[in-house]
mmCIF file of C-alpha atoms in Angstrom:
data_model
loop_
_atom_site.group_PDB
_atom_site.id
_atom_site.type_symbol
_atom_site.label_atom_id
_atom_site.label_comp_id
_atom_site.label_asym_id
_atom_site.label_seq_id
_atom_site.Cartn_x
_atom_site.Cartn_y
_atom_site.Cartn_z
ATOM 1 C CA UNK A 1 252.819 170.458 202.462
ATOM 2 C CA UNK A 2 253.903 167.148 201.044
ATOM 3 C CA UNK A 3 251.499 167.376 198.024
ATOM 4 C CA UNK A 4 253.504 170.641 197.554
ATOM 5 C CA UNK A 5 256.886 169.182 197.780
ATOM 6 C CA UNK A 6 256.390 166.611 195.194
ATOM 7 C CA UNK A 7 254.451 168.887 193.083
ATOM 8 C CA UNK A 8 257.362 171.158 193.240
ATOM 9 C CA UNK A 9 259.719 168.135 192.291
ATOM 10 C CA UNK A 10 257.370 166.846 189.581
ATOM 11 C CA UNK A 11 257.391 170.354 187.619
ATOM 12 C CA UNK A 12 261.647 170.948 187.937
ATOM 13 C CA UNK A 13 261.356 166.789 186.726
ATOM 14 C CA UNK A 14 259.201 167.869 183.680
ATOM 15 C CA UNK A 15 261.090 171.659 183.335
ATOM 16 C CA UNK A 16 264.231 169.372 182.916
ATOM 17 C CA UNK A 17 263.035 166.509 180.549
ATOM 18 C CA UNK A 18 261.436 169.634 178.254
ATOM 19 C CA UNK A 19 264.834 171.740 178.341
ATOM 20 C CA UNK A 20 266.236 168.356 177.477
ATOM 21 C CA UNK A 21 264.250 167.916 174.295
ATOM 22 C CA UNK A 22 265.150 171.509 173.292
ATOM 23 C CA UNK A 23 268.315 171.350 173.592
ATOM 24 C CA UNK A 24 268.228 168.014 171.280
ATOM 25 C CA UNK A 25 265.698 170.104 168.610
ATOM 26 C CA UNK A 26 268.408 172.900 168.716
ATOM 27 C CA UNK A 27 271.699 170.790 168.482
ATOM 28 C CA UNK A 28 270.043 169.094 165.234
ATOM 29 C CA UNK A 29 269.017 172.548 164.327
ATOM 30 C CA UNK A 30 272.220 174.042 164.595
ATOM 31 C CA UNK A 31 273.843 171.630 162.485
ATOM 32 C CA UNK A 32 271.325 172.395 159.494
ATOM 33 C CA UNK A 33 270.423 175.452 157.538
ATOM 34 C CA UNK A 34 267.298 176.670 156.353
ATOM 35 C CA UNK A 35 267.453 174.954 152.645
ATOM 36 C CA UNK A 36 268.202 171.872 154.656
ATOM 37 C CA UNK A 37 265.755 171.833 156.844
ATOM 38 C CA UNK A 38 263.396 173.001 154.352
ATOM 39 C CA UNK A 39 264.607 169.775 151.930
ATOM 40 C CA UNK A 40 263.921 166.955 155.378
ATOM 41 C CA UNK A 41 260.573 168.759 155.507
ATOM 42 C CA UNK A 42 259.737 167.735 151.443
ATOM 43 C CA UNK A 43 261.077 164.353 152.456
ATOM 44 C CA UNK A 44 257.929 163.662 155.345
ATOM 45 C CA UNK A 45 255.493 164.104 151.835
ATOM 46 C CA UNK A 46 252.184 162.989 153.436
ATOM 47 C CA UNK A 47 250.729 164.488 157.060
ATOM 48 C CA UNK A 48 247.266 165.073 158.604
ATOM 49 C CA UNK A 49 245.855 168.559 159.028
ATOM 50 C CA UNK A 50 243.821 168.583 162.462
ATOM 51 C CA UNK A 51 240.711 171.008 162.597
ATOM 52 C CA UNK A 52 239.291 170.964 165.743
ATOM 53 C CA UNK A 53 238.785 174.062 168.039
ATOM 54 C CA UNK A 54 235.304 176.032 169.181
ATOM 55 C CA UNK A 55 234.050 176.301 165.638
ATOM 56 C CA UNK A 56 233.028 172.314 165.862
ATOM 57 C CA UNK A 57 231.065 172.803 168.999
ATOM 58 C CA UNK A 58 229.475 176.110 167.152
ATOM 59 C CA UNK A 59 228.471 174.085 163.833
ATOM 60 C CA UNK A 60 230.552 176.702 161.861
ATOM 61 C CA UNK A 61 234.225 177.397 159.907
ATOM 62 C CA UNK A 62 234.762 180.975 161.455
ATOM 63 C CA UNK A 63 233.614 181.765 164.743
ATOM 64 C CA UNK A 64 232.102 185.092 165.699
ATOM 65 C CA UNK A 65 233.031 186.731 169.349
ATOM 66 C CA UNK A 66 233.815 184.667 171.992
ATOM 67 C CA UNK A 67 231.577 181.835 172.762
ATOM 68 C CA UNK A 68 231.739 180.405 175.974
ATOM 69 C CA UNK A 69 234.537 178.229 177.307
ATOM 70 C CA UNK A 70 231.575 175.894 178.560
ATOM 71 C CA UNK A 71 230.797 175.546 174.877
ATOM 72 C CA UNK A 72 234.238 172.934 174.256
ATOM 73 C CA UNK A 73 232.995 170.171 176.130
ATOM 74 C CA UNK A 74 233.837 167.109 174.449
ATOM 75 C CA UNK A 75 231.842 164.956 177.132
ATOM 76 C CA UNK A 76 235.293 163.416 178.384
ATOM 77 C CA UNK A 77 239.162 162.910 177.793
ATOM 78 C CA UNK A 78 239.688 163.123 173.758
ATOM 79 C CA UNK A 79 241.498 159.778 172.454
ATOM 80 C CA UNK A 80 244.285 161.548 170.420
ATOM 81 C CA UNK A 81 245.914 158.193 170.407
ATOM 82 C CA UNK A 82 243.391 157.654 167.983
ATOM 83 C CA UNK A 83 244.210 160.371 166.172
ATOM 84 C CA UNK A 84 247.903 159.048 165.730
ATOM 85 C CA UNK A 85 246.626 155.747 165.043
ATOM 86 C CA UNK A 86 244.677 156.406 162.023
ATOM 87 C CA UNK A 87 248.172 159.289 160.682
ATOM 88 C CA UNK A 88 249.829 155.979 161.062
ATOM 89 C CA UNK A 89 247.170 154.282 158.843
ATOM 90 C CA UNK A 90 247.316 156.058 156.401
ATOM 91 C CA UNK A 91 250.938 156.609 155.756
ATOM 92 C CA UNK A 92 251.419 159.736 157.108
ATOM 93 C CA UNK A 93 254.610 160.704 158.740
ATOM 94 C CA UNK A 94 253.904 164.326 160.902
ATOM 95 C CA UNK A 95 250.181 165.828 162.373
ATOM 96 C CA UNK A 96 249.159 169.661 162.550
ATOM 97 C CA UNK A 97 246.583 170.624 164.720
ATOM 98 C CA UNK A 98 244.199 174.102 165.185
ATOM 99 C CA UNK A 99 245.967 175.426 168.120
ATOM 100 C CA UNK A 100 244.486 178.452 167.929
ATOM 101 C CA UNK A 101 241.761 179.287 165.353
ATOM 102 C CA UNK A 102 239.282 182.413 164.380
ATOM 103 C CA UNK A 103 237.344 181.983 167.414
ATOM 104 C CA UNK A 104 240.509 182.776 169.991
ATOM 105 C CA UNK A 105 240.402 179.667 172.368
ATOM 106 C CA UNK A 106 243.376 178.256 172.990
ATOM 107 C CA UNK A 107 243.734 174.555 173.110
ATOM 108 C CA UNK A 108 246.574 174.496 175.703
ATOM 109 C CA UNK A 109 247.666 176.511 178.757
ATOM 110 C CA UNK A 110 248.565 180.127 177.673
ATOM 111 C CA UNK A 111 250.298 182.418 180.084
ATOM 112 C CA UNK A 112 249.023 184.893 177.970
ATOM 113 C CA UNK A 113 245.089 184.369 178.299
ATOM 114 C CA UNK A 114 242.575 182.371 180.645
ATOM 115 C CA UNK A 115 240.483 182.059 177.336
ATOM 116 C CA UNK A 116 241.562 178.029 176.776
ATOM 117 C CA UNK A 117 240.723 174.686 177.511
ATOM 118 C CA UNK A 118 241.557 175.544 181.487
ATOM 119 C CA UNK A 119 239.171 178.412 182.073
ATOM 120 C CA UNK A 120 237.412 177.630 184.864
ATOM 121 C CA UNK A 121 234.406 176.904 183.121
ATOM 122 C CA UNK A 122 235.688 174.840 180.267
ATOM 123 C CA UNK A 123 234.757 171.292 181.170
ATOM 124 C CA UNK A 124 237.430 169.930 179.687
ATOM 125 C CA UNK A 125 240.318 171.235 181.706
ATOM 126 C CA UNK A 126 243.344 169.092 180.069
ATOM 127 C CA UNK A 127 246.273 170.716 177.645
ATOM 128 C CA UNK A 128 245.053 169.041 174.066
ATOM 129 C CA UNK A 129 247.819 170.174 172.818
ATOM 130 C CA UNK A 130 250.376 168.715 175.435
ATOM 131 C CA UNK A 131 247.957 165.516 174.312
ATOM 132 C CA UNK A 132 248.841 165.740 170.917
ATOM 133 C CA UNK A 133 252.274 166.010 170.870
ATOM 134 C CA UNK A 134 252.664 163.529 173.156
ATOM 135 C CA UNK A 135 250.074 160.867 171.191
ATOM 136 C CA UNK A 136 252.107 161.653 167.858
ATOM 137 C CA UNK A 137 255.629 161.680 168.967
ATOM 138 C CA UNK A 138 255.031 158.384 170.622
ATOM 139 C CA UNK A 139 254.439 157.134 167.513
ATOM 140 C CA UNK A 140 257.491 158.300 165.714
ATOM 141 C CA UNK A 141 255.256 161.041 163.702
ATOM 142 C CA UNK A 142 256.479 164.848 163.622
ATOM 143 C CA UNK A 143 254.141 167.648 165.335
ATOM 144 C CA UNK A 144 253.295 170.961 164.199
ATOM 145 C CA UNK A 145 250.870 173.454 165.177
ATOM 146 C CA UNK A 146 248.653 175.674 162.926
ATOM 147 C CA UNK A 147 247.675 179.293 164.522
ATOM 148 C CA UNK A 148 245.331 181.854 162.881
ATOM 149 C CA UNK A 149 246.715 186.014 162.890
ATOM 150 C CA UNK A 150 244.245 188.234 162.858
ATOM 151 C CA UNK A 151 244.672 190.233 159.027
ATOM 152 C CA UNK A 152 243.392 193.635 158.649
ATOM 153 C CA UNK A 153 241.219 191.829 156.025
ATOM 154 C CA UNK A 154 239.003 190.230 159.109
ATOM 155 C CA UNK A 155 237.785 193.758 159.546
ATOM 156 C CA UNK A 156 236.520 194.715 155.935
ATOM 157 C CA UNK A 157 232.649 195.560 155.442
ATOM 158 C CA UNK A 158 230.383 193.590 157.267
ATOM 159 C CA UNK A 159 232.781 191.302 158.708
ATOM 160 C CA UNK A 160 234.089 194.290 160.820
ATOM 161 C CA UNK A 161 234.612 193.477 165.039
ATOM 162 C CA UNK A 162 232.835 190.482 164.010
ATOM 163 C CA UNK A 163 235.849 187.492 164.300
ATOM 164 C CA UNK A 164 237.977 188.450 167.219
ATOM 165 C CA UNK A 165 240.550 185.129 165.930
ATOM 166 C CA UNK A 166 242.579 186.977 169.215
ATOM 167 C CA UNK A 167 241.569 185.906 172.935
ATOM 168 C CA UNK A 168 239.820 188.837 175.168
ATOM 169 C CA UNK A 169 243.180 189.613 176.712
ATOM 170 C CA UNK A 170 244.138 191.097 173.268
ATOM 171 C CA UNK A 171 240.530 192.102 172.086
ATOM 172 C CA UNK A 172 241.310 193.239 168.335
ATOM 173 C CA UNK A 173 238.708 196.503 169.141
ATOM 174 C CA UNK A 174 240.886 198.277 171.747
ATOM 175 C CA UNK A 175 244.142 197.082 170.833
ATOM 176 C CA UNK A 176 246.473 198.160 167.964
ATOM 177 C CA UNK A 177 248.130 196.119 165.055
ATOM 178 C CA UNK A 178 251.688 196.760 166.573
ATOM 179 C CA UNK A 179 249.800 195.413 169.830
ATOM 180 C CA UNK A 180 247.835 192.465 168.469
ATOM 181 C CA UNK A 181 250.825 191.542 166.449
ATOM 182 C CA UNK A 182 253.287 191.276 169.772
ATOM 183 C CA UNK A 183 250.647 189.275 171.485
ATOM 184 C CA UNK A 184 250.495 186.982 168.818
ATOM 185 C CA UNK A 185 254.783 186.768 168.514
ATOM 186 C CA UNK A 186 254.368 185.500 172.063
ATOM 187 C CA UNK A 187 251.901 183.235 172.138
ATOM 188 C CA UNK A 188 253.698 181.034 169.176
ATOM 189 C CA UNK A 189 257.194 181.967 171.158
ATOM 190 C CA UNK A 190 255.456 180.371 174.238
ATOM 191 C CA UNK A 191 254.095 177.637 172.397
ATOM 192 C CA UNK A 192 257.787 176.647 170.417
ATOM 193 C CA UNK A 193 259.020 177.075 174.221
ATOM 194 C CA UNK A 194 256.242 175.025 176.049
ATOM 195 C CA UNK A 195 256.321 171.846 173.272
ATOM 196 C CA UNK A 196 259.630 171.370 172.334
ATOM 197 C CA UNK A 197 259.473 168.163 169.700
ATOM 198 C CA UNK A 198 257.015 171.148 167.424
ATOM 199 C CA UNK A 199 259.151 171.233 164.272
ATOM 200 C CA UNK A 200 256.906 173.056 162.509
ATOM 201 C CA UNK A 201 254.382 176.342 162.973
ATOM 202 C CA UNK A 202 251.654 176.762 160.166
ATOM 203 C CA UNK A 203 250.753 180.073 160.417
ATOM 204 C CA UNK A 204 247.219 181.394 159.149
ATOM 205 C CA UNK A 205 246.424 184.714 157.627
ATOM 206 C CA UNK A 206 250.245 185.687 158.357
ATOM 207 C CA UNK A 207 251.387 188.043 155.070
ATOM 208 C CA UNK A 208 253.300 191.144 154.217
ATOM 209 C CA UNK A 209 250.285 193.472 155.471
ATOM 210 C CA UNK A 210 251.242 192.239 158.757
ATOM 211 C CA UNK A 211 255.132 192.240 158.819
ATOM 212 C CA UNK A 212 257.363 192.284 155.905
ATOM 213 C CA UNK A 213 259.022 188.800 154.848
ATOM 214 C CA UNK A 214 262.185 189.446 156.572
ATOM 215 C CA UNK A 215 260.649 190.455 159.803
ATOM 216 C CA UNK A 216 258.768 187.508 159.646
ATOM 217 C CA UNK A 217 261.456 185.192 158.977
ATOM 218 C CA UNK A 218 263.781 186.553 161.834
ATOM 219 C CA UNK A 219 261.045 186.173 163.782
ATOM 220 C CA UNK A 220 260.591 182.387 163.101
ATOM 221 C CA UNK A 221 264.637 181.935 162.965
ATOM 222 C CA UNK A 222 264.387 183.716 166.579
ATOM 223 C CA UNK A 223 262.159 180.977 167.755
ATOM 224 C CA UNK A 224 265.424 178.571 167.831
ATOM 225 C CA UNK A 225 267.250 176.398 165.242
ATOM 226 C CA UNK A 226 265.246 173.410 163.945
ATOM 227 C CA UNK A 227 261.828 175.737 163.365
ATOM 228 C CA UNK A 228 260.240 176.100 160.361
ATOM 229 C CA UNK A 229 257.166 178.151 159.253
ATOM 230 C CA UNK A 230 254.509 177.889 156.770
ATOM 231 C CA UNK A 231 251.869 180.800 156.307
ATOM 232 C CA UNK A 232 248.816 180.571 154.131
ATOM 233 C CA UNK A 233 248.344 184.264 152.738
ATOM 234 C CA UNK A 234 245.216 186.489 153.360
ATOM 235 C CA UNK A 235 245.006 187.123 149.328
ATOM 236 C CA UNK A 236 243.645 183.711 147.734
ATOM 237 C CA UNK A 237 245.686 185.394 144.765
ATOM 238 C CA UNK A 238 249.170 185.134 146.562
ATOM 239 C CA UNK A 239 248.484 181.652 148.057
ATOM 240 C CA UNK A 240 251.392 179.299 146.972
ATOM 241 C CA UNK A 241 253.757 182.127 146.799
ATOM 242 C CA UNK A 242 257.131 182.026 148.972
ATOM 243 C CA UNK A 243 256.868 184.089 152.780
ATOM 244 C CA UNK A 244 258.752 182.290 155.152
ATOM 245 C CA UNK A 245 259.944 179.105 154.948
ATOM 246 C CA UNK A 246 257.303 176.861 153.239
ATOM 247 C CA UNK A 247 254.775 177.851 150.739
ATOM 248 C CA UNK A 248 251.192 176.781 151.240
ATOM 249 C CA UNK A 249 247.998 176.551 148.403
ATOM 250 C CA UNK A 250 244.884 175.651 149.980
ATOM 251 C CA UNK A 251 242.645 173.349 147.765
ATOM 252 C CA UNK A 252 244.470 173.771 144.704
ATOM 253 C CA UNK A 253 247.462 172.679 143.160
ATOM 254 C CA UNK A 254 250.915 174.629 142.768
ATOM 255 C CA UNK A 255 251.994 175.114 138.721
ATOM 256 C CA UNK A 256 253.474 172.499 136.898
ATOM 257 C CA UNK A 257 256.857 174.466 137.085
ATOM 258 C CA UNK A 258 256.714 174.950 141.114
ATOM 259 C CA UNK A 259 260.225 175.094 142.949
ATOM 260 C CA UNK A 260 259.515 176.702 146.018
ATOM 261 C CA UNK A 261 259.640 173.651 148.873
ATOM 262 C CA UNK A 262 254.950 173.665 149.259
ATOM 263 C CA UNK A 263 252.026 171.980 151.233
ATOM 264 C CA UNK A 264 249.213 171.330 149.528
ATOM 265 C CA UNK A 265 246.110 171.291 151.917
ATOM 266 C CA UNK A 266 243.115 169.171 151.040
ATOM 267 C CA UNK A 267 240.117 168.246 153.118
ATOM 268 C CA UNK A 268 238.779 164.376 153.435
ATOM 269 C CA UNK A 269 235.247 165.511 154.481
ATOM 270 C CA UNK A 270 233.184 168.477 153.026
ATOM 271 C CA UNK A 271 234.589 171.185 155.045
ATOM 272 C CA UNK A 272 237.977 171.584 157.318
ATOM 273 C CA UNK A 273 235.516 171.388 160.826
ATOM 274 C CA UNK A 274 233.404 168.977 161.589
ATOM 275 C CA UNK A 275 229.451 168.969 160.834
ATOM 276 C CA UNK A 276 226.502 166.868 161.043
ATOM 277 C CA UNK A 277 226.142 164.461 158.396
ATOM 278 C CA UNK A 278 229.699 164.877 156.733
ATOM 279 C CA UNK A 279 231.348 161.851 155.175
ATOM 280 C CA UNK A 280 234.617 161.116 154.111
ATOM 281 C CA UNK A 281 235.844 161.745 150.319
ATOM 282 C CA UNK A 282 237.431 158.495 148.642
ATOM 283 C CA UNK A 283 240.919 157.312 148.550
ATOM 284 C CA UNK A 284 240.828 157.365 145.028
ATOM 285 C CA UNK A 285 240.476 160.700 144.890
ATOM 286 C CA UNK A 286 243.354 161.865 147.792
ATOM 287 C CA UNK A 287 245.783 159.623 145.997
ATOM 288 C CA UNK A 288 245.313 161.611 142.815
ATOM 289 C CA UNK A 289 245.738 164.979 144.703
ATOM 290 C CA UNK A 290 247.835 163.331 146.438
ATOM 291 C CA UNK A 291 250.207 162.550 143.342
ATOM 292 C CA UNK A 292 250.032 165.723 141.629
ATOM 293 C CA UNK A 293 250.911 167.804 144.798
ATOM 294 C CA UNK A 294 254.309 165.553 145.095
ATOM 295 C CA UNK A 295 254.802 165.812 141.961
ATOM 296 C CA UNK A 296 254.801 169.940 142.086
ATOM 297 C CA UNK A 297 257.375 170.166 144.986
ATOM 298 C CA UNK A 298 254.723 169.998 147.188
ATOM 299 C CA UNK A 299 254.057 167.491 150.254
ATOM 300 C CA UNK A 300 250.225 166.747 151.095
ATOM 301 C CA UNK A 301 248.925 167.870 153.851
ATOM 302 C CA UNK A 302 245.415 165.997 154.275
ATOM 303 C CA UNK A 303 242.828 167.181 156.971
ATOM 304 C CA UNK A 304 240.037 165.337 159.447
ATOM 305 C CA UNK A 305 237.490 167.649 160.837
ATOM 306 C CA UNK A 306 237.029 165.292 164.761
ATOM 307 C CA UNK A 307 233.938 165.615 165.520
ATOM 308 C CA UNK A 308 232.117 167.146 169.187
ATOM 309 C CA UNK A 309 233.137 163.951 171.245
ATOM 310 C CA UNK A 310 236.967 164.405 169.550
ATOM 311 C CA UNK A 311 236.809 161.459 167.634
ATOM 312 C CA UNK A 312 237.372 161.018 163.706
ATOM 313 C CA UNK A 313 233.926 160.184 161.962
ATOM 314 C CA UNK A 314 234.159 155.990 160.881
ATOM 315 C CA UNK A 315 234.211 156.550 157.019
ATOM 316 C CA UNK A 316 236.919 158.967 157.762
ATOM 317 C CA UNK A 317 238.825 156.471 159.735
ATOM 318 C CA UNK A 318 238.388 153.538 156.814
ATOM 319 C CA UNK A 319 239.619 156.130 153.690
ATOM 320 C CA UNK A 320 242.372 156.399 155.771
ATOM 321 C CA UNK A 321 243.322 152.659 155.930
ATOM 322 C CA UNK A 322 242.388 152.291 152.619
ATOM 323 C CA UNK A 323 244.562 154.776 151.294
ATOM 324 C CA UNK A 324 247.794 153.774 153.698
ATOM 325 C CA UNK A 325 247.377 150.093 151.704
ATOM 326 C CA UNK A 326 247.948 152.154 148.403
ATOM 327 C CA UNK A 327 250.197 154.778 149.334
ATOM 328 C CA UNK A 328 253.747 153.544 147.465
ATOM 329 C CA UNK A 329 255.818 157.083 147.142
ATOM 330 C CA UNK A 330 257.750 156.366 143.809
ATOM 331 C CA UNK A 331 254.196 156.265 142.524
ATOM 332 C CA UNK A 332 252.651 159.071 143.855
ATOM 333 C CA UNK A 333 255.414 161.340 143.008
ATOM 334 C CA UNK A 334 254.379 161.261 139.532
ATOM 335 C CA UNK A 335 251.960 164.138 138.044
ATOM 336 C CA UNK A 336 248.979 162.248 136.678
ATOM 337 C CA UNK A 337 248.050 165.385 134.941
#
């Protein structure tokens, strides 16, 4: 009974420090508009892109069906202190991680499935993402989390029923768009809700054959004041092109002439998740990316691919250092062309 008592009194302790924090998100919210907002986010320039999920336990970059919560076992707690540590290395000022990606599983404690890392049979059995934002915000760095929609395109040819990217609750073969699309709408309300210091939802796959650009912008302006949205369009074509709130190009660079407030997404290693044998790419070449995505309206958004222990590979974790002692931001702002 007393373990039940102070469990009680722990969670209304924790309800009330998190309705505390988002109240504080939506006073400084309230006092900015969108332009604003969207002008402090071009001002953080340099953040790290975090892919890790069930595709680095798989050995892929898309997972097909639903593997086995057993599968994410990362043989004990994940150091995402470490992850801060080397953001902070490097210069970087905010961190996005893979809270939900192709596969489905859920890296924190959804009300909405039992497909996450606290299944019964997931060894791991801690909220990463509680983790996360806690590592990073200790550290005076911003948090946002990236989530994958499931696009009509997933189901095209061959591909078809074969990437669920939704958890079994919300199985993509019985359910309908209008269905899968509410699921996901409360899964990223729950997530804004359940992590209040997330500035910042990077949204995967999200375009207009999903929900036109002003349903999808009152959506993310329903989420609360202080939220802002990125979303990385199905077409390859369209990528870079104004949707919400920030535009995002994936591996290439925005024109010359961009003035749409971007995030330019590069990967250190060979792929966004981890694999055996990957190295890291030189500092060199992220500072050169680096400077031409500043200089095209455009902060950098540069990922690590932990690998299946959670832990950034060690040439990963020097480039990092290395380039923090040669990041200087009224150089890299200029377009080396």
């Amino acid at each position: 009974m007393k373990s039940i008592m102070f469990a009680a009194i722990g969670a209304l302790a924790l309800a009330a420090v998190s309705g505390a924090w988002a109240d504080e998100r939506a006073v400084a919210g309230a006092r900015k508009s969108v332009k604003e907002l969207q002008e402090d986010f071009r001002k953080l320039e340099f953040g790290m892109f975090i892919h890790y999920n069930m595709a680095t336990y798989e050995g892929v970059q898309w997972v097909s069906g639903y593997p086995d919560p057993s599968t994410f076992d990362p043989g004990g707690r994940i150091d995402t202190d470490a992850w801060a540590e080397a953001a902070l290395s490097a210069g970087m000022t905010y961190g996005v991680l893979t809270a939900k990606h192709v596969g489905g599983f859920c890296l924190w404690d959804s009300k909405h499935t039992t497909y996450d890392v606290m299944h019964p049979e997931c060894p791991y059995k801690e909220d990463l993402v509680a983790q996360f934002v806690k590592s990073f915000k200790s550290r005076g760095l911003k948090v946002g989390l990236y989530y994958c929609w499931r696009h009509p395109g997933f189901d095209k040819g061959k591909n078809k029923g074969k990437f669920k990217v939704l958890p079994p609750e919300c199985d993509p073969a019985p359910h309908s768009l209008e269905e899968q699309i509410e699921f996901q709408k409360n899964q990223i309300a729950e997530l804004v809700e359940k992590y209040p210091d997330v500035f910042y939802i990077w949204n995967d796959a999200l375009d207009d054959q999903i929900m036109p650009a002003a349903e999808a912008r009152a959506f993310v302006r329903s989420l609360g004041p202080g939220i802002l949205a990125s979303s990385n369009w199905w077409d390859w074509g369209k990528k870079g092109t104004p949707y919400v709130d920030i535009a995002v190009k994936e591996l290439r660079h925005f024109p010359e002439t961009n003035t749409a407030p971007g995030e330019t997404c590069w990967k250190l290693e060979q792929k966004w998740f981890w694999n055996e044998g990957f190295r890291s790419g030189s500092a060199k070449g992220v500072m050169s990316h680096m400077a031409t995505a500043h200089a095209r309206n455009s902060n950098f958004l540069l990922n690590v691919g932990p690998n299946r222990n959670g832990k950034i590979i060690e040439s990963s974790i020097k480039t990092l250092a290395e380039i923090g002692k040669l990041w200087k931001p009224e150089v890299t702002r200029e377009d080396p062309k």
